Amino acid sequence: MQKEIGNMNDHELLEELVRQGRRRERIEQIKLCAIAVLLLTVVILAAVFIPKVLAPMRQISQSMQQVEQAAQEAQRVLAGFDEKTMDQLKQTMESLSETSQQLRVLMDKLKDSGLDKLQSTIEGLNDSLGSFLKIFGRG
């Protein structure tokens, strides 16, 4: 049993201070170990998940570049078509442009929120490209 501090002699006070110091040191060591384990866990998780997120983002970026190139080529071809075909191509191009803008928004969101809306956007792009290919008789 511990005496009250006022009733302790110098030697007992010194022993109590040493015990408290050791207790504080152990607590600090435990805290440091817990922080180190937490940081190590975060680093490992980042090393595992960041490459998995970056690969689809790169693919989306490449797909967007291809879509933009296709849109530019299609605009060059537009000059040789009749009015009805021009209207159809114009609608397709607007749809393609809209899809491209949606992909840009998605890429921005991917950086913050993950891959949760990627599938619906890709389906929209496929629909738009399908209608684009139908105009050229390839669909």
mmCIF file with all atom_site columns, C-alpha atoms in Angstrom:
data_model
loop_
_atom_site.group_PDB
_atom_site.id
_atom_site.type_symbol
_atom_site.label_atom_id
_atom_site.label_alt_id
_atom_site.label_comp_id
_atom_site.label_asym_id
_atom_site.label_entity_id
_atom_site.label_seq_id
_atom_site.pdbx_PDB_ins_code
_atom_site.Cartn_x
_atom_site.Cartn_y
_atom_site.Cartn_z
_atom_site.occupancy
_atom_site.B_iso_or_equiv
_atom_site.pdbx_formal_charge
_atom_site.auth_seq_id
_atom_site.auth_comp_id
_atom_site.auth_asym_id
_atom_site.auth_atom_id
_atom_site.pdbx_PDB_model_num
ATOM 1   C CA . MET A 1 1   ? 0.000   0.000  0.000   1.00 0.00 ? 1   MET A CA 1
ATOM 2   C CA . GLN A 1 2   ? 1.229   3.494  -0.777  1.00 0.00 ? 2   GLN A CA 1
ATOM 3   C CA . LYS A 1 3   ? 1.504   6.120  1.909   1.00 0.00 ? 3   LYS A CA 1
ATOM 4   C CA . GLU A 1 4   ? 0.364   9.638  1.328   1.00 0.00 ? 4   GLU A CA 1
ATOM 5   C CA . ILE A 1 5   ? 3.074   11.817 -0.152  1.00 0.00 ? 5   ILE A CA 1
ATOM 6   C CA . GLY A 1 6   ? 3.128   14.020 2.920   1.00 0.00 ? 6   GLY A CA 1
ATOM 7   C CA . ASN A 1 7   ? 3.950   11.051 5.170   1.00 0.00 ? 7   ASN A CA 1
ATOM 8   C CA . MET A 1 8   ? 6.809   9.696  3.000   1.00 0.00 ? 8   MET A CA 1
ATOM 9   C CA . ASN A 1 9   ? 10.441  10.198 3.791   1.00 0.00 ? 9   ASN A CA 1
ATOM 10  C CA . ASP A 1 10  ? 12.948  11.358 1.173   1.00 0.00 ? 10  ASP A CA 1
ATOM 11  C CA . HIS A 1 11  ? 13.941  7.850  0.109   1.00 0.00 ? 11  HIS A CA 1
ATOM 12  C CA . GLU A 1 12  ? 10.299  6.745  -0.371  1.00 0.00 ? 12  GLU A CA 1
ATOM 13  C CA . LEU A 1 13  ? 9.543   9.919  -2.347  1.00 0.00 ? 13  LEU A CA 1
ATOM 14  C CA . LEU A 1 14  ? 12.512  9.240  -4.603  1.00 0.00 ? 14  LEU A CA 1
ATOM 15  C CA . GLU A 1 15  ? 11.359  5.637  -5.195  1.00 0.00 ? 15  GLU A CA 1
ATOM 16  C CA . GLU A 1 16  ? 7.855   6.835  -6.057  1.00 0.00 ? 16  GLU A CA 1
ATOM 17  C CA . LEU A 1 17  ? 9.208   9.411  -8.516  1.00 0.00 ? 17  LEU A CA 1
ATOM 18  C CA . VAL A 1 18  ? 11.385  6.763  -10.171 1.00 0.00 ? 18  VAL A CA 1
ATOM 19  C CA . ARG A 1 19  ? 8.356   4.416  -10.490 1.00 0.00 ? 19  ARG A CA 1
ATOM 20  C CA . GLN A 1 20  ? 6.256   7.182  -12.057 1.00 0.00 ? 20  GLN A CA 1
ATOM 21  C CA . GLY A 1 21  ? 9.078   8.055  -14.445 1.00 0.00 ? 21  GLY A CA 1
ATOM 22  C CA . ARG A 1 22  ? 9.400   4.439  -15.572 1.00 0.00 ? 22  ARG A CA 1
ATOM 23  C CA . ARG A 1 23  ? 5.638   4.192  -16.018 1.00 0.00 ? 23  ARG A CA 1
ATOM 24  C CA . ARG A 1 24  ? 5.652   7.335  -18.190 1.00 0.00 ? 24  ARG A CA 1
ATOM 25  C CA . GLU A 1 25  ? 8.538   5.978  -20.252 1.00 0.00 ? 25  GLU A CA 1
ATOM 26  C CA . ARG A 1 26  ? 6.687   2.691  -20.866 1.00 0.00 ? 26  ARG A CA 1
ATOM 27  C CA . ILE A 1 27  ? 3.543   4.563  -21.877 1.00 0.00 ? 27  ILE A CA 1
ATOM 28  C CA . GLU A 1 28  ? 5.541   6.771  -24.266 1.00 0.00 ? 28  GLU A CA 1
ATOM 29  C CA . GLN A 1 29  ? 7.235   3.700  -25.780 1.00 0.00 ? 29  GLN A CA 1
ATOM 30  C CA . ILE A 1 30  ? 3.868   2.017  -26.274 1.00 0.00 ? 30  ILE A CA 1
ATOM 31  C CA . LYS A 1 31  ? 2.495   5.167  -27.915 1.00 0.00 ? 31  LYS A CA 1
ATOM 32  C CA . LEU A 1 32  ? 5.511   5.415  -30.228 1.00 0.00 ? 32  LEU A CA 1
ATOM 33  C CA . CYS A 1 33  ? 5.196   1.752  -31.211 1.00 0.00 ? 33  CYS A CA 1
ATOM 34  C CA . ALA A 1 34  ? 1.481   2.186  -31.907 1.00 0.00 ? 34  ALA A CA 1
ATOM 35  C CA . ILE A 1 35  ? 2.161   5.256  -34.066 1.00 0.00 ? 35  ILE A CA 1
ATOM 36  C CA . ALA A 1 36  ? 4.922   3.411  -35.946 1.00 0.00 ? 36  ALA A CA 1
ATOM 37  C CA . VAL A 1 37  ? 2.623   0.444  -36.590 1.00 0.00 ? 37  VAL A CA 1
ATOM 38  C CA . LEU A 1 38  ? -0.141  2.779  -37.768 1.00 0.00 ? 38  LEU A CA 1
ATOM 39  C CA . LEU A 1 39  ? 2.208   4.637  -40.133 1.00 0.00 ? 39  LEU A CA 1
ATOM 40  C CA . LEU A 1 40  ? 3.594   1.369  -41.482 1.00 0.00 ? 40  LEU A CA 1
ATOM 41  C CA . THR A 1 41  ? 0.047   0.137  -42.103 1.00 0.00 ? 41  THR A CA 1
ATOM 42  C CA . VAL A 1 42  ? -0.844  3.338  -43.967 1.00 0.00 ? 42  VAL A CA 1
ATOM 43  C CA . VAL A 1 43  ? 2.297   3.088  -46.113 1.00 0.00 ? 43  VAL A CA 1
ATOM 44  C CA . ILE A 1 44  ? 1.616   -0.557 -46.966 1.00 0.00 ? 44  ILE A CA 1
ATOM 45  C CA . LEU A 1 45  ? -2.035  0.146  -47.825 1.00 0.00 ? 45  LEU A CA 1
ATOM 46  C CA . ALA A 1 46  ? -1.007  3.098  -49.982 1.00 0.00 ? 46  ALA A CA 1
ATOM 47  C CA . ALA A 1 47  ? 1.600   0.978  -51.765 1.00 0.00 ? 47  ALA A CA 1
ATOM 48  C CA . VAL A 1 48  ? -1.033  -1.654 -52.505 1.00 0.00 ? 48  VAL A CA 1
ATOM 49  C CA . PHE A 1 49  ? -4.020  0.494  -53.504 1.00 0.00 ? 49  PHE A CA 1
ATOM 50  C CA . ILE A 1 50  ? -2.476  3.490  -55.285 1.00 0.00 ? 50  ILE A CA 1
ATOM 51  C CA . PRO A 1 51  ? -1.207  1.430  -58.260 1.00 0.00 ? 51  PRO A CA 1
ATOM 52  C CA . LYS A 1 52  ? -4.614  -0.259 -58.527 1.00 0.00 ? 52  LYS A CA 1
ATOM 53  C CA . VAL A 1 53  ? -6.325  3.142  -58.813 1.00 0.00 ? 53  VAL A CA 1
ATOM 54  C CA . LEU A 1 54  ? -3.722  4.736  -61.089 1.00 0.00 ? 54  LEU A CA 1
ATOM 55  C CA . ALA A 1 55  ? -3.882  2.027  -63.772 1.00 0.00 ? 55  ALA A CA 1
ATOM 56  C CA . PRO A 1 56  ? -7.589  2.594  -64.588 1.00 0.00 ? 56  PRO A CA 1
ATOM 57  C CA . MET A 1 57  ? -7.051  6.359  -64.481 1.00 0.00 ? 57  MET A CA 1
ATOM 58  C CA . ARG A 1 58  ? -4.273  6.039  -67.072 1.00 0.00 ? 58  ARG A CA 1
ATOM 59  C CA . GLN A 1 59  ? -6.506  3.888  -69.258 1.00 0.00 ? 59  GLN A CA 1
ATOM 60  C CA . ILE A 1 60  ? -9.299  6.446  -69.011 1.00 0.00 ? 60  ILE A CA 1
ATOM 61  C CA . SER A 1 61  ? -6.881  9.207  -69.937 1.00 0.00 ? 61  SER A CA 1
ATOM 62  C CA . GLN A 1 62  ? -5.702  7.262  -72.989 1.00 0.00 ? 62  GLN A CA 1
ATOM 63  C CA . SER A 1 63  ? -9.312  6.524  -73.951 1.00 0.00 ? 63  SER A CA 1
ATOM 64  C CA . MET A 1 64  ? -10.164 10.211 -73.706 1.00 0.00 ? 64  MET A CA 1
ATOM 65  C CA . GLN A 1 65  ? -7.261  11.080 -75.999 1.00 0.00 ? 65  GLN A CA 1
ATOM 66  C CA . GLN A 1 66  ? -8.466  8.504  -78.517 1.00 0.00 ? 66  GLN A CA 1
ATOM 67  C CA . VAL A 1 67  ? -12.019 9.865  -78.308 1.00 0.00 ? 67  VAL A CA 1
ATOM 68  C CA . GLU A 1 68  ? -10.776 13.399 -78.894 1.00 0.00 ? 68  GLU A CA 1
ATOM 69  C CA . GLN A 1 69  ? -8.699  12.256 -81.886 1.00 0.00 ? 69  GLN A CA 1
ATOM 70  C CA . ALA A 1 70  ? -11.685 10.413 -83.339 1.00 0.00 ? 70  ALA A CA 1
ATOM 71  C CA . ALA A 1 71  ? -13.838 13.509 -82.867 1.00 0.00 ? 71  ALA A CA 1
ATOM 72  C CA . GLN A 1 72  ? -11.291 15.667 -84.675 1.00 0.00 ? 72  GLN A CA 1
ATOM 73  C CA . GLU A 1 73  ? -11.053 13.211 -87.566 1.00 0.00 ? 73  GLU A CA 1
ATOM 74  C CA . ALA A 1 74  ? -14.830 13.014 -87.819 1.00 0.00 ? 74  ALA A CA 1
ATOM 75  C CA . GLN A 1 75  ? -15.080 16.798 -88.030 1.00 0.00 ? 75  GLN A CA 1
ATOM 76  C CA . ARG A 1 76  ? -12.664 16.779 -90.952 1.00 0.00 ? 76  ARG A CA 1
ATOM 77  C CA . VAL A 1 77  ? -14.800 14.212 -92.766 1.00 0.00 ? 77  VAL A CA 1
ATOM 78  C CA . LEU A 1 78  ? -18.011 16.206 -92.212 1.00 0.00 ? 78  LEU A CA 1
ATOM 79  C CA . ALA A 1 79  ? -17.278 18.578 -95.073 1.00 0.00 ? 79  ALA A CA 1
ATOM 80  C CA . GLY A 1 80  ? -18.106 15.962 -97.743 1.00 0.00 ? 80  GLY A CA 1
ATOM 81  C CA . PHE A 1 81  ? -21.585 14.834 -96.564 1.00 0.00 ? 81  PHE A CA 1
ATOM 82  C CA . ASP A 1 82  ? -25.122 15.888 -97.498 1.00 0.00 ? 82  ASP A CA 1
ATOM 83  C CA . GLU A 1 83  ? -27.351 17.864 -95.120 1.00 0.00 ? 83  GLU A CA 1
ATOM 84  C CA . LYS A 1 84  ? -29.197 14.891 -93.561 1.00 0.00 ? 84  LYS A CA 1
ATOM 85  C CA . THR A 1 85  ? -25.981 13.015 -92.900 1.00 0.00 ? 85  THR A CA 1
ATOM 86  C CA . MET A 1 86  ? -24.457 16.195 -91.552 1.00 0.00 ? 86  MET A CA 1
ATOM 87  C CA . ASP A 1 87  ? -27.315 16.541 -89.038 1.00 0.00 ? 87  ASP A CA 1
ATOM 88  C CA . GLN A 1 88  ? -26.870 12.934 -87.912 1.00 0.00 ? 88  GLN A CA 1
ATOM 89  C CA . LEU A 1 89  ? -23.131 13.355 -87.571 1.00 0.00 ? 89  LEU A CA 1
ATOM 90  C CA . LYS A 1 90  ? -23.607 16.624 -85.725 1.00 0.00 ? 90  LYS A CA 1
ATOM 91  C CA . GLN A 1 91  ? -25.879 14.897 -83.207 1.00 0.00 ? 91  GLN A CA 1
ATOM 92  C CA . THR A 1 92  ? -23.382 12.072 -82.829 1.00 0.00 ? 92  THR A CA 1
ATOM 93  C CA . MET A 1 93  ? -20.523 14.502 -82.354 1.00 0.00 ? 93  MET A CA 1
ATOM 94  C CA . GLU A 1 94  ? -22.469 16.414 -79.724 1.00 0.00 ? 94  GLU A CA 1
ATOM 95  C CA . SER A 1 95  ? -23.166 13.146 -77.945 1.00 0.00 ? 95  SER A CA 1
ATOM 96  C CA . LEU A 1 96  ? -19.497 12.198 -78.209 1.00 0.00 ? 96  LEU A CA 1
ATOM 97  C CA . SER A 1 97  ? -18.444 15.598 -76.888 1.00 0.00 ? 97  SER A CA 1
ATOM 98  C CA . GLU A 1 98  ? -20.881 15.281 -74.013 1.00 0.00 ? 98  GLU A CA 1
ATOM 99  C CA . THR A 1 99  ? -19.526 11.825 -73.185 1.00 0.00 ? 99  THR A CA 1
ATOM 100 C CA . SER A 1 100 ? -15.978 13.146 -73.299 1.00 0.00 ? 100 SER A CA 1
ATOM 101 C CA . GLN A 1 101 ? -16.900 15.899 -70.859 1.00 0.00 ? 101 GLN A CA 1
ATOM 102 C CA . GLN A 1 102 ? -18.515 13.320 -68.591 1.00 0.00 ? 102 GLN A CA 1
ATOM 103 C CA . LEU A 1 103 ? -15.303 11.307 -68.688 1.00 0.00 ? 103 LEU A CA 1
ATOM 104 C CA . ARG A 1 104 ? -13.323 14.379 -67.659 1.00 0.00 ? 104 ARG A CA 1
ATOM 105 C CA . VAL A 1 105 ? -15.671 14.952 -64.727 1.00 0.00 ? 105 VAL A CA 1
ATOM 106 C CA . LEU A 1 106 ? -15.350 11.277 -63.846 1.00 0.00 ? 106 LEU A CA 1
ATOM 107 C CA . MET A 1 107 ? -11.568 11.464 -63.837 1.00 0.00 ? 107 MET A CA 1
ATOM 108 C CA . ASP A 1 108 ? -11.720 14.390 -61.445 1.00 0.00 ? 108 ASP A CA 1
ATOM 109 C CA . LYS A 1 109 ? -14.094 12.478 -59.221 1.00 0.00 ? 109 LYS A CA 1
ATOM 110 C CA . LEU A 1 110 ? -11.938 9.351  -59.398 1.00 0.00 ? 110 LEU A CA 1
ATOM 111 C CA . LYS A 1 111 ? -9.135  11.188 -57.708 1.00 0.00 ? 111 LYS A CA 1
ATOM 112 C CA . ASP A 1 112 ? -11.388 11.887 -54.761 1.00 0.00 ? 112 ASP A CA 1
ATOM 113 C CA . SER A 1 113 ? -14.015 9.172  -54.611 1.00 0.00 ? 113 SER A CA 1
ATOM 114 C CA . GLY A 1 114 ? -12.714 6.049  -56.358 1.00 0.00 ? 114 GLY A CA 1
ATOM 115 C CA . LEU A 1 115 ? -14.119 3.990  -59.183 1.00 0.00 ? 115 LEU A CA 1
ATOM 116 C CA . ASP A 1 116 ? -17.806 3.805  -58.223 1.00 0.00 ? 116 ASP A CA 1
ATOM 117 C CA . LYS A 1 117 ? -19.273 5.530  -61.339 1.00 0.00 ? 117 LYS A CA 1
ATOM 118 C CA . LEU A 1 118 ? -16.804 4.272  -63.939 1.00 0.00 ? 118 LEU A CA 1
ATOM 119 C CA . GLN A 1 119 ? -19.054 1.517  -65.289 1.00 0.00 ? 119 GLN A CA 1
ATOM 120 C CA . SER A 1 120 ? -22.050 3.752  -66.076 1.00 0.00 ? 120 SER A CA 1
ATOM 121 C CA . THR A 1 121 ? -19.852 6.329  -67.804 1.00 0.00 ? 121 THR A CA 1
ATOM 122 C CA . ILE A 1 122 ? -18.149 3.673  -69.909 1.00 0.00 ? 122 ILE A CA 1
ATOM 123 C CA . GLU A 1 123 ? -21.565 2.292  -70.875 1.00 0.00 ? 123 GLU A CA 1
ATOM 124 C CA . GLY A 1 124 ? -22.597 5.795  -71.962 1.00 0.00 ? 124 GLY A CA 1
ATOM 125 C CA . LEU A 1 125 ? -19.429 6.092  -74.020 1.00 0.00 ? 125 LEU A CA 1
ATOM 126 C CA . ASN A 1 126 ? -20.104 2.700  -75.621 1.00 0.00 ? 126 ASN A CA 1
ATOM 127 C CA . ASP A 1 127 ? -23.643 3.798  -76.521 1.00 0.00 ? 127 ASP A CA 1
ATOM 128 C CA . SER A 1 128 ? -22.355 7.009  -78.060 1.00 0.00 ? 128 SER A CA 1
ATOM 129 C CA . LEU A 1 129 ? -19.633 5.248  -80.007 1.00 0.00 ? 129 LEU A CA 1
ATOM 130 C CA . GLY A 1 130 ? -22.176 2.628  -81.140 1.00 0.00 ? 130 GLY A CA 1
ATOM 131 C CA . SER A 1 131 ? -24.384 5.303  -82.664 1.00 0.00 ? 131 SER A CA 1
ATOM 132 C CA . PHE A 1 132 ? -21.305 6.895  -84.212 1.00 0.00 ? 132 PHE A CA 1
ATOM 133 C CA . LEU A 1 133 ? -20.333 3.587  -85.837 1.00 0.00 ? 133 LEU A CA 1
ATOM 134 C CA . LYS A 1 134 ? -23.902 3.013  -87.107 1.00 0.00 ? 134 LYS A CA 1
ATOM 135 C CA . ILE A 1 135 ? -23.669 6.188  -89.137 1.00 0.00 ? 135 ILE A CA 1
ATOM 136 C CA . PHE A 1 136 ? -20.640 4.843  -90.952 1.00 0.00 ? 136 PHE A CA 1
ATOM 137 C CA . GLY A 1 137 ? -22.333 1.461  -91.493 1.00 0.00 ? 137 GLY A CA 1
ATOM 138 C CA . ARG A 1 138 ? -20.035 -0.420 -89.106 1.00 0.00 ? 138 ARG A CA 1
ATOM 139 C CA . GLY A 1 139 ? -22.490 -0.978 -86.253 1.00 0.00 ? 139 GLY A CA 1
#
